[in-house]
mmCIF file of C-alpha atoms in Angstrom:
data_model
loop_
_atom_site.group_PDB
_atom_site.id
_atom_site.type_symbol
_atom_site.label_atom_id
_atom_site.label_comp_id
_atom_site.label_asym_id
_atom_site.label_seq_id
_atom_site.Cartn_x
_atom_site.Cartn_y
_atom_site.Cartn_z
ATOM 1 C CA UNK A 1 -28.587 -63.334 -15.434
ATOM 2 C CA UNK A 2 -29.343 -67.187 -14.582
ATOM 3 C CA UNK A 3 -25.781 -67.922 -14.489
ATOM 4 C CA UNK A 4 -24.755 -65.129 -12.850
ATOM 5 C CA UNK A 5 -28.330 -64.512 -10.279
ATOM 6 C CA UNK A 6 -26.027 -61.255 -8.635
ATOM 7 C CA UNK A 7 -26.418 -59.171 -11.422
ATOM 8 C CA UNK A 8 -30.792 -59.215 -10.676
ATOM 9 C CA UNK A 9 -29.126 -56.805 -8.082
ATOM 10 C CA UNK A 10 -25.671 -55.345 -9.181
ATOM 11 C CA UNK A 11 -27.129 -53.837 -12.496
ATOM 12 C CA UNK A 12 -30.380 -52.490 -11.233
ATOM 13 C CA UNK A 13 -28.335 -51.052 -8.074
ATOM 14 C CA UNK A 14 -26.083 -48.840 -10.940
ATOM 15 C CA UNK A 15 -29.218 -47.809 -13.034
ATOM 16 C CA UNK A 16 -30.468 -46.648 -9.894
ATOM 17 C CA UNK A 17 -27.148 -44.649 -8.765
ATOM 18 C CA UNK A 18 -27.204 -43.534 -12.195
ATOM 19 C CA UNK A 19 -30.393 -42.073 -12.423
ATOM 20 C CA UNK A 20 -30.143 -40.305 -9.124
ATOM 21 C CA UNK A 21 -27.035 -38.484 -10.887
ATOM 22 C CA UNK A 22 -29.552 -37.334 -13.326
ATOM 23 C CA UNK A 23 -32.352 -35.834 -10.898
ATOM 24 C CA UNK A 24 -33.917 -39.165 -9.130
ATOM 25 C CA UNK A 25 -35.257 -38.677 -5.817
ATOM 26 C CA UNK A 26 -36.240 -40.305 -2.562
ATOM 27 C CA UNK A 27 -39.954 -40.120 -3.940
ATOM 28 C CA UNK A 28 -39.492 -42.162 -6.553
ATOM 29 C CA UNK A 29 -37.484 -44.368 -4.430
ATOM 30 C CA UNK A 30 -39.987 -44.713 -2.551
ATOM 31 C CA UNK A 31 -42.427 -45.520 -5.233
ATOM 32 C CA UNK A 32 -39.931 -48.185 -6.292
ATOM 33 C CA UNK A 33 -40.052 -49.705 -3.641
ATOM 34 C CA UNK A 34 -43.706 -49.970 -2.394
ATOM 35 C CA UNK A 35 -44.448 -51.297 -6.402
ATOM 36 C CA UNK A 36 -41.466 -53.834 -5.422
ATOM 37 C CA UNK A 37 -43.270 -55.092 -2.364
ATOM 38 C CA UNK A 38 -47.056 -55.188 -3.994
ATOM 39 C CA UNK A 39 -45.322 -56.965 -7.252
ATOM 40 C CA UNK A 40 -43.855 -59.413 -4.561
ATOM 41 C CA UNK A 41 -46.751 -59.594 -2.468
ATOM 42 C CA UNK A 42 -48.791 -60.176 -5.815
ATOM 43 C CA UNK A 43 -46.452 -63.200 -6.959
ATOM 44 C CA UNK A 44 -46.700 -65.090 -3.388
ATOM 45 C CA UNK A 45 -50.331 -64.455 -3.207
ATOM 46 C CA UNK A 46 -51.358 -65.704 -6.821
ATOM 47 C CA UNK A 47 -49.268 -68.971 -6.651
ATOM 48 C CA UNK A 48 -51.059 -70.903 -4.466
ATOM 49 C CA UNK A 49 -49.663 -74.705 -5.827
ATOM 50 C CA UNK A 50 -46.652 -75.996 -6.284
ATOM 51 C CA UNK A 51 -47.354 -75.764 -9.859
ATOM 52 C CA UNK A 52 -48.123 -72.199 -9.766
ATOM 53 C CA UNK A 53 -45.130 -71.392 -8.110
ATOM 54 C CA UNK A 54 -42.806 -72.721 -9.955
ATOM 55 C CA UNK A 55 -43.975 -70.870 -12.708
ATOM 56 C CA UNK A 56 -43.989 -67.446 -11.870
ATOM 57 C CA UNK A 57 -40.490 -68.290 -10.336
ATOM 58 C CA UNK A 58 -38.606 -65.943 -12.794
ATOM 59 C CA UNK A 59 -41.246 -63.345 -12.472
ATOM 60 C CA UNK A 60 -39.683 -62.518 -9.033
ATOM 61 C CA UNK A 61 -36.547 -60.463 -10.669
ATOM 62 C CA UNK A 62 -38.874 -57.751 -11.682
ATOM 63 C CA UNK A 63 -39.769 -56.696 -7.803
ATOM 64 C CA UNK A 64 -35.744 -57.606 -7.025
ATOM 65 C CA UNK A 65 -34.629 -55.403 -9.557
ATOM 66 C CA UNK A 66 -37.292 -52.702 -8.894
ATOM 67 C CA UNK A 67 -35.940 -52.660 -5.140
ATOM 68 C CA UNK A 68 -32.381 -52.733 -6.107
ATOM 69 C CA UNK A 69 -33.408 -49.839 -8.472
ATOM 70 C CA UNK A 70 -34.612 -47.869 -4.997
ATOM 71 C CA UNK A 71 -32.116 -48.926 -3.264
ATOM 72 C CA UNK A 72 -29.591 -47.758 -5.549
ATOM 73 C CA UNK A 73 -31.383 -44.377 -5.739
ATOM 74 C CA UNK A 74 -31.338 -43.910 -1.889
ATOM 75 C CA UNK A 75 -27.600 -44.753 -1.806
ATOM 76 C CA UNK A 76 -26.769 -41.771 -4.053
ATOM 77 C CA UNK A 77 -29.197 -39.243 -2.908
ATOM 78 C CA UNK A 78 -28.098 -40.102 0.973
ATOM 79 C CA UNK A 79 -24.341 -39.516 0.192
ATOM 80 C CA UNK A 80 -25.107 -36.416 -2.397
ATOM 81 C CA UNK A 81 -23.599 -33.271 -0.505
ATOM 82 C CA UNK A 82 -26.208 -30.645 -0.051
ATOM 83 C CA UNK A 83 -27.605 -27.968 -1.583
ATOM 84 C CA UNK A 84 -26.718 -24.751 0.966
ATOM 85 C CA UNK A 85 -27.458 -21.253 0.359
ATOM 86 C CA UNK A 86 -24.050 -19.727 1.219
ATOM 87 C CA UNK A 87 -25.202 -16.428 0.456
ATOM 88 C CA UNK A 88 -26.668 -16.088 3.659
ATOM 89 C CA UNK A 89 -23.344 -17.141 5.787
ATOM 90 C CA UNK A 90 -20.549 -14.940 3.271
ATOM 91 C CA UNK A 91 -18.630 -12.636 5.208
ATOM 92 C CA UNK A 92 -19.118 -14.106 8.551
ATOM 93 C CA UNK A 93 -16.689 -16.322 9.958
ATOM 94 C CA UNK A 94 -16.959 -20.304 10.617
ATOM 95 C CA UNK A 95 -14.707 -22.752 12.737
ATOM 96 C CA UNK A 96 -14.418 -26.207 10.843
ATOM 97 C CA UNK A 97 -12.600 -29.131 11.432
ATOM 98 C CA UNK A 98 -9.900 -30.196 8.861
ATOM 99 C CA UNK A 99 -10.126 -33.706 7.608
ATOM 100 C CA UNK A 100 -7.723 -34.066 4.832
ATOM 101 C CA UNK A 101 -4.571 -31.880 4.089
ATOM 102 C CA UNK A 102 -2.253 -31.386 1.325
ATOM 103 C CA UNK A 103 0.578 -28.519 0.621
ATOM 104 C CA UNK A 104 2.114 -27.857 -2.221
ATOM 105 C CA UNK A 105 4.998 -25.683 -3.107
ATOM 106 C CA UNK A 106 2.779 -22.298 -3.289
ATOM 107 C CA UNK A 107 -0.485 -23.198 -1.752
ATOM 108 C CA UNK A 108 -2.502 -25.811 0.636
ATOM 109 C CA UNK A 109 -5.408 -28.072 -0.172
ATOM 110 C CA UNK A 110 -8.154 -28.801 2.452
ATOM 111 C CA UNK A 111 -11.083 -30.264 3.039
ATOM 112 C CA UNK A 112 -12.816 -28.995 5.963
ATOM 113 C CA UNK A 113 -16.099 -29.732 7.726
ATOM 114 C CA UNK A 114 -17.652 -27.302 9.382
ATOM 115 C CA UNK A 115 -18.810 -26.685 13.083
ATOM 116 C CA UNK A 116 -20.212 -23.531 13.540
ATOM 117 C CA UNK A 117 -21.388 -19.968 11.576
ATOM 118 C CA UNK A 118 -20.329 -17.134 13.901
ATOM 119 C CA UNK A 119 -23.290 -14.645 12.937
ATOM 120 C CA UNK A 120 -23.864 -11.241 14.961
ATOM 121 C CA UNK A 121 -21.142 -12.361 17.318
ATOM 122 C CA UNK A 122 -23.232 -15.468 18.261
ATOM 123 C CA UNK A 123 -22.394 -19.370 17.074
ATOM 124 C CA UNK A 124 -25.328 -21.602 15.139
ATOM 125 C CA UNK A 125 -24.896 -24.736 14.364
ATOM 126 C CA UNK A 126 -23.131 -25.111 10.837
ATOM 127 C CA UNK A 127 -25.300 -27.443 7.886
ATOM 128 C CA UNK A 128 -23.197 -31.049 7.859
ATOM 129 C CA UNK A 129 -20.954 -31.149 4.581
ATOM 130 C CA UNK A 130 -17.246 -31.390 3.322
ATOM 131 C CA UNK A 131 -15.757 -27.850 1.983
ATOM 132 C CA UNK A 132 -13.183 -27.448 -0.054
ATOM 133 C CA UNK A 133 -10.376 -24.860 0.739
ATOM 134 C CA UNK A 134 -7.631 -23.407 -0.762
ATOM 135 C CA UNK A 135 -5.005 -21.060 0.130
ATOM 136 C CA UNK A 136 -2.460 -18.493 -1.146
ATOM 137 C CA UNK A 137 0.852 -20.026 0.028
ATOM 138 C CA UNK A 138 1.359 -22.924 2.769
ATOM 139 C CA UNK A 139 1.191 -22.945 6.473
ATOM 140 C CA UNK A 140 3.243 -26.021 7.508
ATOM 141 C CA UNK A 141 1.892 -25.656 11.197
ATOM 142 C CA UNK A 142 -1.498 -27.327 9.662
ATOM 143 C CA UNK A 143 -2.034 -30.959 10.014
ATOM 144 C CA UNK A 144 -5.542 -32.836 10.087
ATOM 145 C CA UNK A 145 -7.784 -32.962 12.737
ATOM 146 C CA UNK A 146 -6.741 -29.111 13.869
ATOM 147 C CA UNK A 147 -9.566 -27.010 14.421
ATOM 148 C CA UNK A 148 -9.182 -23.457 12.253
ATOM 149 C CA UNK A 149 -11.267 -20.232 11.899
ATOM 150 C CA UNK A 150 -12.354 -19.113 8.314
ATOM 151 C CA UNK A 151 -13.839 -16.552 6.619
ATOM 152 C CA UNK A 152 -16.678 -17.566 4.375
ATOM 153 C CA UNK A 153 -16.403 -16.692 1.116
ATOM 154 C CA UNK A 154 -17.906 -19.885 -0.898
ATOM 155 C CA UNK A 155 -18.906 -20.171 -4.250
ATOM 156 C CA UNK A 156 -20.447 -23.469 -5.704
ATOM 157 C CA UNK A 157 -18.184 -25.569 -7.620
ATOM 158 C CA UNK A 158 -18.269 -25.371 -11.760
ATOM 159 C CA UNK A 159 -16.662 -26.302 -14.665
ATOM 160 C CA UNK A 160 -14.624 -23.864 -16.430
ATOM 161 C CA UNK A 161 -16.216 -24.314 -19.748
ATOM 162 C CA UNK A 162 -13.023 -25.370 -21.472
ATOM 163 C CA UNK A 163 -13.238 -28.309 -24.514
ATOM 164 C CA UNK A 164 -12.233 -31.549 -23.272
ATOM 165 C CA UNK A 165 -11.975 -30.080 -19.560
ATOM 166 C CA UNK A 166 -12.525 -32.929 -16.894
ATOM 167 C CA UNK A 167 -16.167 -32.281 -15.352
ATOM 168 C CA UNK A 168 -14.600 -31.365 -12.186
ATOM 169 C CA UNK A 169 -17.951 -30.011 -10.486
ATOM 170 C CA UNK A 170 -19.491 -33.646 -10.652
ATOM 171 C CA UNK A 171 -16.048 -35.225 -9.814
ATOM 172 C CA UNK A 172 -16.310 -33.072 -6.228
ATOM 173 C CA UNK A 173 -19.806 -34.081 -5.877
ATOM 174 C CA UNK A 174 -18.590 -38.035 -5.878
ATOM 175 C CA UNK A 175 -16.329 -36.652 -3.454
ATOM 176 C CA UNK A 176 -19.181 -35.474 -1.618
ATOM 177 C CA UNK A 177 -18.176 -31.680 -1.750
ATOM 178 C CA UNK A 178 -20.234 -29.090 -3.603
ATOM 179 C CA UNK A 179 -18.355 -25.527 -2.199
ATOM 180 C CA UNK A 180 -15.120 -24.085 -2.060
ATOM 181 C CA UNK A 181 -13.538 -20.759 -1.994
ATOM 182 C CA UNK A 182 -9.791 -19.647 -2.318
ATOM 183 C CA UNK A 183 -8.114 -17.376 0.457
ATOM 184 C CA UNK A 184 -4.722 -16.018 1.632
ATOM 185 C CA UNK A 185 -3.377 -18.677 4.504
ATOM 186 C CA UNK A 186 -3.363 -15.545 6.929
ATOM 187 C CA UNK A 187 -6.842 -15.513 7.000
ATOM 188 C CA UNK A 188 -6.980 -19.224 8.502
ATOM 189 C CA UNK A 189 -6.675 -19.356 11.840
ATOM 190 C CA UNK A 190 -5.575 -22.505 13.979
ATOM 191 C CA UNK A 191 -7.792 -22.224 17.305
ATOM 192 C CA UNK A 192 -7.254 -26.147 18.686
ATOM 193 C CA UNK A 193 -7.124 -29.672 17.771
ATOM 194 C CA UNK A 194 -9.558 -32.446 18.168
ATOM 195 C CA UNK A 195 -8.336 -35.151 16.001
ATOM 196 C CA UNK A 196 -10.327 -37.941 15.188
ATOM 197 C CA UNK A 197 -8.769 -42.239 14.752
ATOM 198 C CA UNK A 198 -8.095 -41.162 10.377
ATOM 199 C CA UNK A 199 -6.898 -37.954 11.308
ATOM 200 C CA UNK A 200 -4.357 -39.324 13.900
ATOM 201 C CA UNK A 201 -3.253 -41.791 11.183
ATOM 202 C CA UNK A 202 -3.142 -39.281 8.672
ATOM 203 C CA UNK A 203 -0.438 -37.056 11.356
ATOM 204 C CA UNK A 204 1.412 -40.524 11.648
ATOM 205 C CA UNK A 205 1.824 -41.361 7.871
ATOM 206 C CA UNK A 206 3.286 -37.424 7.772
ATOM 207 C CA UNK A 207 5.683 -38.560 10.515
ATOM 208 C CA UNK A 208 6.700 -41.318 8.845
ATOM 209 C CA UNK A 209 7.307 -39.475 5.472
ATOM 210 C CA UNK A 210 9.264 -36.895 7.244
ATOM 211 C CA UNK A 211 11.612 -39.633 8.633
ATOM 212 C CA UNK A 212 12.197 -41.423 4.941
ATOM 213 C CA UNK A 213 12.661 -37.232 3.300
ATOM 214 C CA UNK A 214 15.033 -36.776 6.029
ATOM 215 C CA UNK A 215 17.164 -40.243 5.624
ATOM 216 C CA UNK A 216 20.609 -40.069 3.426
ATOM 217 C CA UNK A 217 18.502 -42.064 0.398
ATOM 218 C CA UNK A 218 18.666 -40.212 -2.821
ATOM 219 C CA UNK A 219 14.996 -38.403 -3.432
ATOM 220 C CA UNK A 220 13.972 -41.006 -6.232
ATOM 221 C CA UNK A 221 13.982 -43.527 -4.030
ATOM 222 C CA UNK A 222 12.778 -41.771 -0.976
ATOM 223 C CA UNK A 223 9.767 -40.749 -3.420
ATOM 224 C CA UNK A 224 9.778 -44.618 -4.364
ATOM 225 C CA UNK A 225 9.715 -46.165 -0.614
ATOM 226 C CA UNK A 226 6.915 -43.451 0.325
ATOM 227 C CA UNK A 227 4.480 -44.171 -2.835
ATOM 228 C CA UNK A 228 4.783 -48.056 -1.875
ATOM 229 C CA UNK A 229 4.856 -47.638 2.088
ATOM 230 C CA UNK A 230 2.077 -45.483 2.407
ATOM 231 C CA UNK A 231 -0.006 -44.869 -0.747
ATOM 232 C CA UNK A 232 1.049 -41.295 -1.323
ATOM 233 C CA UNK A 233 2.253 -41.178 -4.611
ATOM 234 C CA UNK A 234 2.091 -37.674 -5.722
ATOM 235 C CA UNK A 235 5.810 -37.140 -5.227
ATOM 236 C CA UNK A 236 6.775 -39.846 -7.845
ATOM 237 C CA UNK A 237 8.221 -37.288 -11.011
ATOM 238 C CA UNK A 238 7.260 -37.306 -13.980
ATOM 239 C CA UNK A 239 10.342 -39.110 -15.824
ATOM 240 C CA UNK A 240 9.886 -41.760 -13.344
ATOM 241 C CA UNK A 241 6.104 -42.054 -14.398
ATOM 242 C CA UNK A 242 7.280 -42.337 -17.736
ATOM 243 C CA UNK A 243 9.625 -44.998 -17.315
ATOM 244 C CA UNK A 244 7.758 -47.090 -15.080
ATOM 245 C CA UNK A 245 4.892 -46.901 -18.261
ATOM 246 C CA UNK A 246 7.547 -47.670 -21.089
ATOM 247 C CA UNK A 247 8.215 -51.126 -19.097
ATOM 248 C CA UNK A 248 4.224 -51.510 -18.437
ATOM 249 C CA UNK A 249 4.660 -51.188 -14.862
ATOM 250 C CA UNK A 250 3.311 -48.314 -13.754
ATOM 251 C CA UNK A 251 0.592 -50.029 -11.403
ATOM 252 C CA UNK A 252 3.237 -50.985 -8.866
ATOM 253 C CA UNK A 253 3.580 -47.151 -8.080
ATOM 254 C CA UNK A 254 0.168 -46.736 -7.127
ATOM 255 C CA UNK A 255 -1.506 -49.065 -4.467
ATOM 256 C CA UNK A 256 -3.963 -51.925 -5.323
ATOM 257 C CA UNK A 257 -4.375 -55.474 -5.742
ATOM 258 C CA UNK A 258 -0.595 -57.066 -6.185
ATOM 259 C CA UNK A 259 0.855 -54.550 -3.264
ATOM 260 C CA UNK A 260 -2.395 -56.160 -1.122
ATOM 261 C CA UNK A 261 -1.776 -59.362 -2.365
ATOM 262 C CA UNK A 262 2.260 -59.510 -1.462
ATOM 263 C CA UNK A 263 1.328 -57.953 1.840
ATOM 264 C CA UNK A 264 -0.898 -60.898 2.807
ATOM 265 C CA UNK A 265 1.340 -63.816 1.658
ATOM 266 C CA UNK A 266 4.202 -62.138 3.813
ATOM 267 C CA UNK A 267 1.712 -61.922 6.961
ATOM 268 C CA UNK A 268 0.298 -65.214 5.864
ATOM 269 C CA UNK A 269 3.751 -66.865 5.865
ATOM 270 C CA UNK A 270 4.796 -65.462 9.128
ATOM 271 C CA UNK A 271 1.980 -66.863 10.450
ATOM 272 C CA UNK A 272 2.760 -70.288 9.604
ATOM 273 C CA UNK A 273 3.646 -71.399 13.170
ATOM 274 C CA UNK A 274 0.132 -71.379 14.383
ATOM 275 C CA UNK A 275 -0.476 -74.063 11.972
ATOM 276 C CA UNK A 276 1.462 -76.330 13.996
ATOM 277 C CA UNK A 277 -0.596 -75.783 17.179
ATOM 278 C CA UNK A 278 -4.447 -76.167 15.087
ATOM 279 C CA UNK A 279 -4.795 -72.622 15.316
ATOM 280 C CA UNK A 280 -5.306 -72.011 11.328
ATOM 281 C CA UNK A 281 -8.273 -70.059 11.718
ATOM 282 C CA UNK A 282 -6.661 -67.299 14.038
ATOM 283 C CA UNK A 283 -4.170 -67.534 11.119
ATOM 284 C CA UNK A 284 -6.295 -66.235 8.717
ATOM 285 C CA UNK A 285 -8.432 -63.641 11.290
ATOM 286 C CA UNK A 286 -4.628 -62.048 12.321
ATOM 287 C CA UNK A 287 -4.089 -62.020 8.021
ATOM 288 C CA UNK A 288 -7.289 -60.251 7.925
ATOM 289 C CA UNK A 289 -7.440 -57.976 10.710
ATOM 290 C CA UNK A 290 -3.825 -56.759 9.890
ATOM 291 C CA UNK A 291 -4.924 -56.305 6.021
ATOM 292 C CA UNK A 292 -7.898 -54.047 7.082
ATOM 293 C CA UNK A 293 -5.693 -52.234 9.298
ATOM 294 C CA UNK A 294 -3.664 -51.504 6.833
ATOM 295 C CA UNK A 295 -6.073 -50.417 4.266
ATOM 296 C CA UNK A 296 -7.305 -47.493 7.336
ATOM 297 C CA UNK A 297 -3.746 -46.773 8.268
ATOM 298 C CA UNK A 298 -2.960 -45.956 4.071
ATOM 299 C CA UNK A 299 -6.230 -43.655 3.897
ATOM 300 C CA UNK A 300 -9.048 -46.449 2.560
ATOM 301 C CA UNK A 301 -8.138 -45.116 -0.897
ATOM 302 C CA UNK A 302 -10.547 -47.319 -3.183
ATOM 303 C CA UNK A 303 -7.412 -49.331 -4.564
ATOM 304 C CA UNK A 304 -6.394 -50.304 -1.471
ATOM 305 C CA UNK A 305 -10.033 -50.598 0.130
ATOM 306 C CA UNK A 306 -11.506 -52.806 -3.318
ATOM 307 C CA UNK A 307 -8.138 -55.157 -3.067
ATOM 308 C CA UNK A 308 -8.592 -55.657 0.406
ATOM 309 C CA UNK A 309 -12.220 -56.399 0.537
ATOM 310 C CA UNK A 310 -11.826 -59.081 -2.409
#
């Protein structure tokens, strides 16, 4: 850790996300952090020469890490989707806003967050999470930021039990969803639209697929242009998949660091006139803002997000 002083706080900050995964709380978060600050306090107090101080110089990672530790802790439990009794609110009817969208050829994916719980034929205010729903066949009239009516029915989200089965419950949970429930699409209900910046992006990127479906390119490469163009690679079939891993290539159909990194030299190179008038800095701030921008216009899918950060 002397070479590398980050990791005082990287690897205490994933021990502490890791042991809020298994049951760590803001308590002991808390505890974490107050012995962090008397430890601290302690050090600086008891070294009162130059001597002294230099020390007890290394004892200072023990109150670092213990406040990475906390801080780590806080991190999860803050972003952990909440516990809800849903017992209470089954079989009344709820108006959520829909985030994220997906159809399929015999049902549609959501994720919805919800506004209100229509109880006794009067609205409360609806506990702040991110459902998951699923439908019996498609409604095509659906598109993100559309405000729908459904029918609670929720059930919290387990693992089927099944050897070697992908812990799917805990994978939802990073995704910060802990309920979902499976209905006939008749039973949702489009009432209005209040889309928000991603969910306007999110109705653009469909436009924009559309328009490459609907163009006289043969559906490999239409599949091809969309996966590299705007992150959504779930069209890409499977013999293409295999074929792009026999050649040890199958990164370039998913987005990351080289599509991030091409991206940037092209804007960077375009760029190259302000160079001429001593304007290199707005160079690099356009090269930025335009990388960013695209990393929100693609969905800030961690790929994209990590590779444009670095």
């Amino acid at each position: 850790m002397a070479y590398a002083p980050v990791f005082r706080i990287v690897i205490p900050l994933a021990l502490g996300i890791l042991m809020a995964e298994h049951g760590a709380n803001a308590w002991l978060a808390a505890a974490l952090a107050v012995v962090a600050a008397v430890g601290y306090i302690w050090i600086r107090a008891t070294a009162t020469t130059p001597r002294q101080r230099l020390q007890r110089r290394g004892y200072y990672i023990v109150p670092i890490a213990l406040a990475s530790m906390a801080l780590g802790i806080t991190t999860a439990w803050v972003h952990a989707p909440a516990e809800i009794d849903w017992k209470t609110v089954n079989g009344h009817g709820m108006l959520a806003r829909v985030i994220s969208l997906r159809h399929t050829d015999f049902s549609t994916r959501m994720t919805v967050t919800p506004l209100g719980i229509e109880r006794n034929g009067k609205w409360e205010n609806a506990p702040a999470c991110k459902l998951d729903v699923s439908t019996r066949g498609c409604d095509y009239t659906l598109h993100e930021g559309d405000l729908v009516s459904v029918p609670c029915q929720w059930k919290e989200i387990t693992n089927l039990g099944n050897p070697y089965e992908m812990d799917m419950a805990a994978y939802q949970r990073h995704q910060g969803m802990r309920y979902t429930q499976h209905i006939a699409v008749g039973h949702i209900h489009k009432v209005g639209s209040a889309p928000s910046l991603l969910s306007r992006l999110a109705r653009v990127r469909h436009r924009l697929q559309t328009a490459v479906a609907n163009s006289t390119l043969s559906p490999r490469s239409q599949h091809f242009i969309i996966a590299l163009l705007l992150g959504n690679n779930r069209l890409i079939d499977a013999d293409t998949r295999e074929m792009f891993s026999a050649a040890g290539i199958a990164h370039i159909l998913a987005l990351s660091g080289l599509h991030i990194g091409i991206l940037s030299l092209i804007v960077w190179w375009l760029l190259f006139p302000l160079d001429y008038i001593g304007q290199r800095k707005l160079r690099l701030v356009i090269t930025l803002a335009l990388l960013a921008g695209y990393a929100v216009f693609t969905g800030l899918a961690p790929s994209v997000a990590r590779a444009t950060l670095m």
